[in-house]
Amino acid sequence: MRSLRIAVQAWLDWREPSGARTRLRGLLAAVADLPESAEHEIHLLGSHDSDPFLEGLCSSHAHLHWHELFPKGKGSLSRTLNESRWLPANLQRLGVDLLDVATLPLPRVTVPICLTIHDLRDLGTYARGLRRFAIHQALEEAVQSTSRIVVPSSAVAQELRLRLPRSRGRVLVVPPALDPEPFRSAPPWAGLSTPYFLHLGRPEPRKNLPFLIRVHQRALAADPDIPTLVLAGPGLARDRLPP
């Protein structure tokens, strides 16, 4: 009996940091070292503008395979066109049993799909560009054709079930995970006492960091022993907040 063959979407644009890239790197690095993962074949379907980290991961694990299938492209439209042109035939050629993706719209393929949805921002106030006009139909079609939908939190799962009742029974909550070892071995941050509250991420409006800061300041006013709040990420000054 042959191994289960899983194809993973690795043809994204890697030139800018993104949640999709962070999720994929972390997921594959963790899965690659699981003893049971060696019983399966994991095929990373990449582009000619690839991520060296993922290629290196494949070179060090016999059950991970790297394929440069897609031409270099930038933007959602280019990605969607490349998927429709190159993906179906290559999935058939590799004998893939399951496809893991993290973008919409879903590619039209004949194998089962596992879809990761990071958030539902494009359904609300913080929708990005033209996505606000296509997201409803893309989600409806995705719910009908996916075998499993993975979300990072119970809040996203609840919103998805409320907006799209057909998704119930197929939504799986898998919280993002961090390897604690680098944090244990990292040197102390000069001038910063521990413990402290840490927020990681860009200062996007949808993150509502002013609200977080106000809440922390009120907590400090009520209890001066509340730990310091630290914001870290692209676009933020590397400094702790004043009390």
PDB file of N, CA and C in Angstrom, residues 14-15 84 142:
ATOM      1  N   TRP A  14       6.744  35.134  -2.200  1.00  0.00           N
ATOM      2  CA  TRP A  14       7.516  35.111  -0.961  1.00  0.00           C
ATOM      3  C   TRP A  14       8.328  36.378  -0.742  1.00  0.00           C
ATOM      4  N   ARG A  15       8.155  37.394  -1.574  1.00  0.00           N
ATOM      5  CA  ARG A  15       9.022  38.564  -1.459  1.00  0.00           C
ATOM      6  C   ARG A  15       8.680  39.442  -0.264  1.00  0.00           C
ATOM      7  N   SER A  84      -5.054  27.560 -12.417  1.00  0.00           N
ATOM      8  CA  SER A  84      -5.942  26.914 -13.378  1.00  0.00           C
ATOM      9  C   SER A  84      -5.161  26.295 -14.534  1.00  0.00           C
ATOM     10  N   ALA A 142     -16.093  27.750  -1.629  1.00  0.00           N
ATOM     11  CA  ALA A 142     -15.110  27.015  -0.840  1.00  0.00           C
ATOM     12  C   ALA A 142     -15.780  26.091   0.163  1.00  0.00           C
TER      13      ALA A 142
END
